[in-house]
Amino acid sequence: MSSVTIRIDNKEYTLVGDEKEEYLHTIANFVDKKIKSIKENNTKLSTSEASILTAMNVADDLFKCSKENEKLFDENEALKDREKEYDNQIKELTEEISKLKHEKFDLVNKLEEVQLNHKEIVETDKEKNKEEQLDVAVEEAKKYISEVKKLKEDNKQLKFDLQSARYKLMDLENKYLESQILLAKTKKEVKNNLKLNRKEGE
């Protein structure tokens, strides 16, 4: 525990606490500027009255920070829910792609069978019949490949959206952390200001 002498509104006060001396001076300077600013706007105010108005202003900042903190927390939770939804969509899409790969494999096997059948037809039938059967198989293969390509593009877009959501989540978490730090500082300012008022009253 350390003892620090600070100066607020041209008066010296002794603070005792666990905080670092540099931090206590920073808080004192902040309060001093607040009080002087209020006195400049109304020169008739006493130190006690200016201190009360300063405490009201700091308390107002504290409540606003708390509300902003709650808002950021809600946005953070909502974004986490969206991330879960994206993860589920990607999982479903991955399963669908896996299913399509199996279908593609089956289709390739069928195409090979058709090609073998086509070869047999070439040996036993007219050229026209074998070409028609091959064209049908090729068209089916092209259609399937087109579907697979589209699903890959959709999967790529979903991954991009998920990454963007994660960046936004990180940004919200940083803002949430900053608001927590500001909230803690504001609480300490109010606490120190109240201590100062009590000592001044004594």
mmCIF file of N, CA and C in Angstrom, residues 40-138:
data_model
loop_
_atom_site.group_PDB
_atom_site.id
_atom_site.type_symbol
_atom_site.label_atom_id
_atom_site.label_comp_id
_atom_site.label_asym_id
_atom_site.label_seq_id
_atom_site.Cartn_x
_atom_site.Cartn_y
_atom_site.Cartn_z
ATOM 1 N N GLU A 40 -15.013 27.196 -14.470
ATOM 2 C CA GLU A 40 -14.866 28.205 -15.520
ATOM 3 C C GLU A 40 -16.216 28.582 -16.123
ATOM 4 N N ASN A 41 -17.112 27.581 -16.210
ATOM 5 C CA ASN A 41 -18.441 27.845 -16.749
ATOM 6 C C ASN A 41 -19.330 28.581 -15.742
ATOM 7 N N ASN A 42 -19.033 28.414 -14.439
ATOM 8 C CA ASN A 42 -19.820 29.093 -13.407
ATOM 9 C C ASN A 42 -18.883 29.467 -12.266
ATOM 10 N N THR A 43 -18.409 30.694 -12.283
ATOM 11 C CA THR A 43 -17.398 31.137 -11.312
ATOM 12 C C THR A 43 -17.950 31.280 -9.898
ATOM 13 N N LYS A 44 -19.256 31.222 -9.742
ATOM 14 C CA LYS A 44 -19.854 31.386 -8.418
ATOM 15 C C LYS A 44 -19.877 30.084 -7.619
ATOM 16 N N LEU A 45 -19.566 29.014 -8.247
ATOM 17 C CA LEU A 45 -19.610 27.718 -7.576
ATOM 18 C C LEU A 45 -18.467 27.566 -6.575
ATOM 19 N N SER A 46 -18.780 26.977 -5.433
ATOM 20 C CA SER A 46 -17.739 26.646 -4.459
ATOM 21 C C SER A 46 -17.062 25.339 -4.874
ATOM 22 N N THR A 47 -15.950 25.035 -4.184
ATOM 23 C CA THR A 47 -15.255 23.787 -4.493
ATOM 24 C C THR A 47 -16.155 22.581 -4.232
ATOM 25 N N SER A 48 -16.920 22.650 -3.149
ATOM 26 C CA SER A 48 -17.824 21.554 -2.807
ATOM 27 C C SER A 48 -18.891 21.367 -3.882
ATOM 28 N N GLU A 49 -19.478 22.476 -4.333
ATOM 29 C CA GLU A 49 -20.515 22.394 -5.369
ATOM 30 C C GLU A 49 -19.934 21.892 -6.686
ATOM 31 N N ALA A 50 -18.755 22.401 -7.018
ATOM 32 C CA ALA A 50 -18.102 21.944 -8.255
ATOM 33 C C ALA A 50 -17.758 20.469 -8.167
ATOM 34 N N SER A 51 -17.372 20.005 -6.977
ATOM 35 C CA SER A 51 -17.040 18.588 -6.794
ATOM 36 C C SER A 51 -18.264 17.710 -6.988
ATOM 37 N N ILE A 52 -19.429 18.192 -6.470
ATOM 38 C CA ILE A 52 -20.672 17.418 -6.631
ATOM 39 C C ILE A 52 -21.048 17.333 -8.101
ATOM 40 N N LEU A 53 -20.942 18.463 -8.822
ATOM 41 C CA LEU A 53 -21.255 18.443 -10.260
ATOM 42 C C LEU A 53 -20.285 17.541 -11.019
ATOM 43 N N THR A 54 -19.019 17.569 -10.596
ATOM 44 C CA THR A 54 -18.030 16.681 -11.235
ATOM 45 C C THR A 54 -18.396 15.223 -11.003
ATOM 46 N N ALA A 55 -18.782 14.913 -9.756
ATOM 47 C CA ALA A 55 -19.188 13.535 -9.448
ATOM 48 C C ALA A 55 -20.399 13.125 -10.272
ATOM 49 N N MET A 56 -21.348 14.067 -10.468
ATOM 50 C CA MET A 56 -22.533 13.775 -11.291
ATOM 51 C C MET A 56 -22.122 13.492 -12.737
ATOM 52 N N ASN A 57 -21.205 14.310 -13.255
ATOM 53 C CA ASN A 57 -20.757 14.098 -14.644
ATOM 54 C C ASN A 57 -20.048 12.758 -14.800
ATOM 55 N N VAL A 58 -19.182 12.423 -13.841
ATOM 56 C CA VAL A 58 -18.458 11.145 -13.902
ATOM 57 C C VAL A 58 -19.439 9.980 -13.771
ATOM 58 N N ALA A 59 -20.435 10.137 -12.872
ATOM 59 C CA ALA A 59 -21.446 9.087 -12.720
ATOM 60 C C ALA A 59 -22.251 8.927 -14.001
ATOM 61 N N ASP A 60 -22.548 10.055 -14.660
ATOM 62 C CA ASP A 60 -23.267 9.996 -15.943
ATOM 63 C C ASP A 60 -22.453 9.214 -16.971
ATOM 64 N N ASP A 61 -21.147 9.511 -17.034
ATOM 65 C CA ASP A 61 -20.262 8.765 -17.952
ATOM 66 C C ASP A 61 -20.249 7.286 -17.597
ATOM 67 N N LEU A 62 -20.246 7.001 -16.289
ATOM 68 C CA LEU A 62 -20.223 5.611 -15.836
ATOM 69 C C LEU A 62 -21.462 4.855 -16.298
ATOM 70 N N PHE A 63 -22.640 5.473 -16.128
ATOM 71 C CA PHE A 63 -23.881 4.818 -16.534
ATOM 72 C C PHE A 63 -23.935 4.639 -18.051
ATOM 73 N N LYS A 64 -23.465 5.644 -18.780
ATOM 74 C CA LYS A 64 -23.468 5.533 -20.247
ATOM 75 C C LYS A 64 -22.530 4.421 -20.706
ATOM 76 N N CYS A 65 -21.374 4.332 -20.037
ATOM 77 C CA CYS A 65 -20.428 3.253 -20.374
ATOM 78 C C CYS A 65 -21.040 1.890 -20.074
ATOM 79 N N SER A 66 -21.779 1.824 -18.980
ATOM 80 C CA SER A 66 -22.420 0.557 -18.618
ATOM 81 C C SER A 66 -23.438 0.143 -19.670
ATOM 82 N N LYS A 67 -24.235 1.118 -20.129
ATOM 83 C CA LYS A 67 -25.241 0.809 -21.162
ATOM 84 C C LYS A 67 -24.569 0.392 -22.465
ATOM 85 N N GLU A 68 -23.506 1.110 -22.834
ATOM 86 C CA GLU A 68 -22.782 0.757 -24.059
ATOM 87 C C GLU A 68 -22.146 -0.621 -23.928
ATOM 88 N N ASN A 69 -21.679 -0.915 -22.729
ATOM 89 C CA ASN A 69 -21.096 -2.219 -22.457
ATOM 90 C C ASN A 69 -22.129 -3.329 -22.624
ATOM 91 N N GLU A 70 -23.334 -3.094 -22.113
ATOM 92 C CA GLU A 70 -24.413 -4.070 -22.255
ATOM 93 C C GLU A 70 -24.783 -4.258 -23.729
ATOM 94 N N LYS A 71 -24.821 -3.150 -24.459
ATOM 95 C CA LYS A 71 -25.151 -3.224 -25.885
ATOM 96 C C LYS A 71 -24.109 -4.047 -26.640
ATOM 97 N N LEU A 72 -22.829 -3.779 -26.363
ATOM 98 C CA LEU A 72 -21.762 -4.531 -27.029
ATOM 99 C C LEU A 72 -21.813 -6.010 -26.658
ATOM 100 N N PHE A 73 -22.163 -6.268 -25.401
ATOM 101 C CA PHE A 73 -22.262 -7.668 -24.965
ATOM 102 C C PHE A 73 -23.373 -8.387 -25.736
ATOM 103 N N ASP A 74 -24.538 -7.723 -25.883
ATOM 104 C CA ASP A 74 -25.650 -8.327 -26.624
ATOM 105 C C ASP A 74 -25.271 -8.561 -28.082
ATOM 106 N N GLU A 75 -24.591 -7.576 -28.688
ATOM 107 C CA GLU A 75 -24.164 -7.732 -30.083
ATOM 108 C C GLU A 75 -23.172 -8.871 -30.206
ATOM 109 N N ASN A 76 -22.301 -8.991 -29.217
ATOM 110 C CA ASN A 76 -21.316 -10.064 -29.209
ATOM 111 C C ASN A 76 -21.985 -11.433 -29.147
ATOM 112 N N GLU A 77 -23.007 -11.552 -28.285
ATOM 113 C CA GLU A 77 -23.733 -12.815 -28.159
ATOM 114 C C GLU A 77 -24.481 -13.142 -29.454
ATOM 115 N N ALA A 78 -25.098 -12.098 -30.063
ATOM 116 C CA ALA A 78 -25.840 -12.315 -31.308
ATOM 117 C C ALA A 78 -24.909 -12.784 -32.415
ATOM 118 N N LEU A 79 -23.720 -12.202 -32.458
ATOM 119 C CA LEU A 79 -22.749 -12.583 -33.486
ATOM 120 C C LEU A 79 -22.256 -14.007 -33.271
ATOM 121 N N LYS A 80 -22.124 -14.400 -31.998
ATOM 122 C CA LYS A 80 -21.730 -15.787 -31.715
ATOM 123 C C LYS A 80 -22.797 -16.762 -32.218
ATOM 124 N N ASP A 81 -24.080 -16.380 -32.040
ATOM 125 C CA ASP A 81 -25.167 -17.230 -32.523
ATOM 126 C C ASP A 81 -25.112 -17.356 -34.045
ATOM 127 N N ARG A 82 -24.833 -16.224 -34.718
ATOM 128 C CA ARG A 82 -24.723 -16.259 -36.182
ATOM 129 C C ARG A 82 -23.559 -17.134 -36.626
ATOM 130 N N GLU A 83 -22.466 -17.084 -35.862
ATOM 131 C CA GLU A 83 -21.314 -17.913 -36.203
ATOM 132 C C GLU A 83 -21.671 -19.392 -36.093
ATOM 133 N N LYS A 84 -22.472 -19.742 -35.082
ATOM 134 C CA LYS A 84 -22.912 -21.134 -34.936
ATOM 135 C C LYS A 84 -23.765 -21.542 -36.142
ATOM 136 N N GLU A 85 -24.625 -20.605 -36.582
ATOM 137 C CA GLU A 85 -25.466 -20.907 -37.742
ATOM 138 C C GLU A 85 -24.611 -21.140 -38.982
ATOM 139 N N TYR A 86 -23.577 -20.282 -39.169
ATOM 140 C CA TYR A 86 -22.679 -20.450 -40.311
ATOM 141 C C TYR A 86 -21.948 -21.795 -40.238
ATOM 142 N N ASP A 87 -21.529 -22.153 -39.026
ATOM 143 C CA ASP A 87 -20.834 -23.438 -38.858
ATOM 144 C C ASP A 87 -21.748 -24.604 -39.235
ATOM 145 N N ASN A 88 -23.017 -24.507 -38.830
ATOM 146 C CA ASN A 88 -23.980 -25.567 -39.166
ATOM 147 C C ASN A 88 -24.211 -25.630 -40.673
ATOM 148 N N GLN A 89 -24.304 -24.435 -41.300
ATOM 149 C CA GLN A 89 -24.512 -24.406 -42.758
ATOM 150 C C GLN A 89 -23.320 -25.012 -43.492
ATOM 151 N N ILE A 90 -22.114 -24.670 -43.024
ATOM 152 C CA ILE A 90 -20.908 -25.214 -43.659
ATOM 153 C C ILE A 90 -20.855 -26.730 -43.479
ATOM 154 N N LYS A 91 -21.250 -27.181 -42.285
ATOM 155 C CA LYS A 91 -21.261 -28.622 -42.023
ATOM 156 C C LYS A 91 -22.235 -29.323 -42.967
ATOM 157 N N GLU A 92 -23.431 -28.740 -43.105
ATOM 158 C CA GLU A 92 -24.430 -29.332 -43.997
ATOM 159 C C GLU A 92 -23.940 -29.321 -45.439
ATOM 160 N N LEU A 93 -23.312 -28.193 -45.836
ATOM 161 C CA LEU A 93 -22.822 -28.094 -47.199
ATOM 162 C C LEU A 93 -21.684 -29.075 -47.454
ATOM 163 N N THR A 94 -20.828 -29.255 -46.451
ATOM 164 C CA THR A 94 -19.731 -30.215 -46.586
ATOM 165 C C THR A 94 -20.267 -31.632 -46.759
ATOM 166 N N GLU A 95 -21.307 -31.949 -45.986
ATOM 167 C CA GLU A 95 -21.930 -33.267 -46.114
ATOM 168 C C GLU A 95 -22.563 -33.437 -47.491
ATOM 169 N N GLU A 96 -23.167 -32.342 -47.982
ATOM 170 C CA GLU A 96 -23.800 -32.410 -49.300
ATOM 171 C C GLU A 96 -22.756 -32.603 -50.396
ATOM 172 N N ILE A 97 -21.614 -31.918 -50.251
ATOM 173 C CA ILE A 97 -20.541 -32.069 -51.231
ATOM 174 C C ILE A 97 -19.994 -33.495 -51.211
ATOM 175 N N SER A 98 -19.848 -34.042 -50.002
ATOM 176 C CA SER A 98 -19.381 -35.421 -49.880
ATOM 177 C C SER A 98 -20.351 -36.385 -50.566
ATOM 178 N N LYS A 99 -21.652 -36.103 -50.349
ATOM 179 C CA LYS A 99 -22.673 -36.933 -50.988
ATOM 180 C C LYS A 99 -22.590 -36.829 -52.505
ATOM 181 N N LEU A 100 -22.383 -35.614 -52.987
ATOM 182 C CA LEU A 100 -22.296 -35.407 -54.433
ATOM 183 C C LEU A 100 -21.048 -36.069 -55.019
ATOM 184 N N LYS A 101 -19.987 -36.085 -54.220
ATOM 185 C CA LYS A 101 -18.771 -36.757 -54.703
ATOM 186 C C LYS A 101 -19.029 -38.247 -54.918
ATOM 187 N N HIS A 102 -19.790 -38.830 -53.974
ATOM 188 C CA HIS A 102 -20.139 -40.248 -54.132
ATOM 189 C C HIS A 102 -21.019 -40.440 -55.366
ATOM 190 N N GLU A 103 -21.951 -39.512 -55.524
ATOM 191 C CA GLU A 103 -22.815 -39.611 -56.707
ATOM 192 C C GLU A 103 -22.004 -39.446 -57.989
ATOM 193 N N LYS A 104 -21.017 -38.548 -57.918
ATOM 194 C CA LYS A 104 -20.162 -38.353 -59.084
ATOM 195 C C LYS A 104 -19.393 -39.636 -59.399
ATOM 196 N N PHE A 105 -18.888 -40.262 -58.331
ATOM 197 C CA PHE A 105 -18.158 -41.511 -58.520
ATOM 198 C C PHE A 105 -19.048 -42.563 -59.178
ATOM 199 N N ASP A 106 -20.301 -42.662 -58.679
ATOM 200 C CA ASP A 106 -21.251 -43.612 -59.275
ATOM 201 C C ASP A 106 -21.545 -43.261 -60.723
ATOM 202 N N LEU A 107 -21.668 -41.955 -60.967
ATOM 203 C CA LEU A 107 -21.969 -41.513 -62.327
ATOM 204 C C LEU A 107 -20.817 -41.822 -63.282
ATOM 205 N N VAL A 108 -19.598 -41.647 -62.772
ATOM 206 C CA VAL A 108 -18.426 -41.971 -63.608
ATOM 207 C C VAL A 108 -18.408 -43.461 -63.938
ATOM 208 N N ASN A 109 -18.747 -44.272 -62.924
ATOM 209 C CA ASN A 109 -18.810 -45.725 -63.173
ATOM 210 C C ASN A 109 -19.878 -46.062 -64.204
ATOM 211 N N LYS A 110 -21.029 -45.379 -64.055
ATOM 212 C CA LYS A 110 -22.100 -45.619 -65.036
ATOM 213 C C LYS A 110 -21.667 -45.167 -66.426
ATOM 214 N N LEU A 111 -20.941 -44.051 -66.455
ATOM 215 C CA LEU A 111 -20.453 -43.552 -67.753
ATOM 216 C C LEU A 111 -19.497 -44.562 -68.381
ATOM 217 N N GLU A 112 -18.657 -45.151 -67.552
ATOM 218 C CA GLU A 112 -17.735 -46.166 -68.071
ATOM 219 C C GLU A 112 -18.511 -47.377 -68.593
ATOM 220 N N GLU A 113 -19.583 -47.730 -67.844
ATOM 221 C CA GLU A 113 -20.417 -48.853 -68.305
ATOM 222 C C GLU A 113 -21.069 -48.513 -69.638
ATOM 223 N N VAL A 114 -21.551 -47.258 -69.721
ATOM 224 C CA VAL A 114 -22.190 -46.836 -70.980
ATOM 225 C C VAL A 114 -21.177 -46.877 -72.120
ATOM 226 N N GLN A 115 -19.959 -46.457 -71.816
ATOM 227 C CA GLN A 115 -18.930 -46.473 -72.860
ATOM 228 C C GLN A 115 -18.610 -47.907 -73.301
ATOM 229 N N LEU A 116 -18.613 -48.818 -72.306
ATOM 230 C CA LEU A 116 -18.376 -50.227 -72.661
ATOM 231 C C LEU A 116 -19.521 -50.768 -73.508
ATOM 232 N N ASN A 117 -20.756 -50.409 -73.068
ATOM 233 C CA ASN A 117 -21.922 -50.833 -73.851
ATOM 234 C C ASN A 117 -21.891 -50.228 -75.243
ATOM 235 N N HIS A 118 -21.431 -48.983 -75.275
ATOM 236 C CA HIS A 118 -21.349 -48.313 -76.570
ATOM 237 C C HIS A 118 -20.370 -49.039 -77.508
ATOM 238 N N LYS A 119 -19.279 -49.491 -76.887
ATOM 239 C CA LYS A 119 -18.299 -50.209 -77.691
ATOM 240 C C LYS A 119 -18.884 -51.497 -78.271
ATOM 241 N N GLU A 120 -19.694 -52.163 -77.436
ATOM 242 C CA GLU A 120 -20.326 -53.394 -77.910
ATOM 243 C C GLU A 120 -21.335 -53.091 -79.018
ATOM 244 N N ILE A 121 -22.045 -51.967 -78.829
ATOM 245 C CA ILE A 121 -23.039 -51.598 -79.855
ATOM 246 C C ILE A 121 -22.358 -51.281 -81.173
ATOM 247 N N VAL A 122 -21.171 -50.659 -81.055
ATOM 248 C CA VAL A 122 -20.424 -50.323 -82.281
ATOM 249 C C VAL A 122 -20.130 -51.584 -83.074
ATOM 250 N N GLU A 123 -19.846 -52.643 -82.334
ATOM 251 C CA GLU A 123 -19.500 -53.891 -83.005
ATOM 252 C C GLU A 123 -20.729 -54.586 -83.583
ATOM 253 N N THR A 124 -21.916 -54.302 -83.001
ATOM 254 C CA THR A 124 -23.096 -55.058 -83.429
ATOM 255 C C THR A 124 -24.173 -54.201 -84.086
ATOM 256 N N ASP A 125 -24.102 -52.857 -83.887
ATOM 257 C CA ASP A 125 -25.200 -52.027 -84.402
ATOM 258 C C ASP A 125 -24.670 -50.858 -85.201
ATOM 259 N N LYS A 126 -25.577 -49.964 -85.534
ATOM 260 C CA LYS A 126 -25.250 -48.813 -86.370
ATOM 261 C C LYS A 126 -24.546 -47.723 -85.548
ATOM 262 N N GLU A 127 -23.836 -46.855 -86.210
ATOM 263 C CA GLU A 127 -23.095 -45.769 -85.567
ATOM 264 C C GLU A 127 -24.036 -44.771 -84.877
ATOM 265 N N LYS A 128 -25.204 -44.608 -85.415
ATOM 266 C CA LYS A 128 -26.158 -43.637 -84.879
ATOM 267 C C LYS A 128 -26.589 -43.969 -83.457
ATOM 268 N N ASN A 129 -26.912 -45.227 -83.193
ATOM 269 C CA ASN A 129 -27.379 -45.639 -81.870
ATOM 270 C C ASN A 129 -26.304 -45.439 -80.797
ATOM 271 N N LYS A 130 -25.097 -45.801 -81.110
ATOM 272 C CA LYS A 130 -24.032 -45.671 -80.107
ATOM 273 C C LYS A 130 -23.740 -44.204 -79.794
ATOM 274 N N GLU A 131 -23.814 -43.324 -80.772
ATOM 275 C CA GLU A 131 -23.560 -41.902 -80.543
ATOM 276 C C GLU A 131 -24.647 -41.282 -79.667
ATOM 277 N N GLU A 132 -25.882 -41.690 -79.878
ATOM 278 C CA GLU A 132 -26.987 -41.160 -79.071
ATOM 279 C C GLU A 132 -26.816 -41.546 -77.599
ATOM 280 N N GLN A 133 -26.471 -42.790 -77.343
ATOM 281 C CA GLN A 133 -26.287 -43.241 -75.960
ATOM 282 C C GLN A 133 -25.107 -42.529 -75.288
ATOM 283 N N LEU A 134 -24.037 -42.328 -76.020
ATOM 284 C CA LEU A 134 -22.871 -41.644 -75.480
ATOM 285 C C LEU A 134 -23.196 -40.182 -75.168
ATOM 286 N N ASP A 135 -23.938 -39.546 -76.063
ATOM 287 C CA ASP A 135 -24.321 -38.143 -75.848
ATOM 288 C C ASP A 135 -25.143 -37.980 -74.568
ATOM 289 N N VAL A 136 -26.046 -38.922 -74.325
ATOM 290 C CA VAL A 136 -26.872 -38.874 -73.117
ATOM 291 C C VAL A 136 -25.990 -38.977 -71.866
ATOM 292 N N ALA A 137 -25.063 -39.913 -71.902
ATOM 293 C CA ALA A 137 -24.173 -40.099 -70.752
ATOM 294 C C ALA A 137 -23.289 -38.871 -70.522
ATOM 295 N N VAL A 138 -22.784 -38.303 -71.596
ATOM 296 C CA VAL A 138 -21.923 -37.116 -71.491
ATOM 297 C C VAL A 138 -22.705 -35.928 -70.931
#
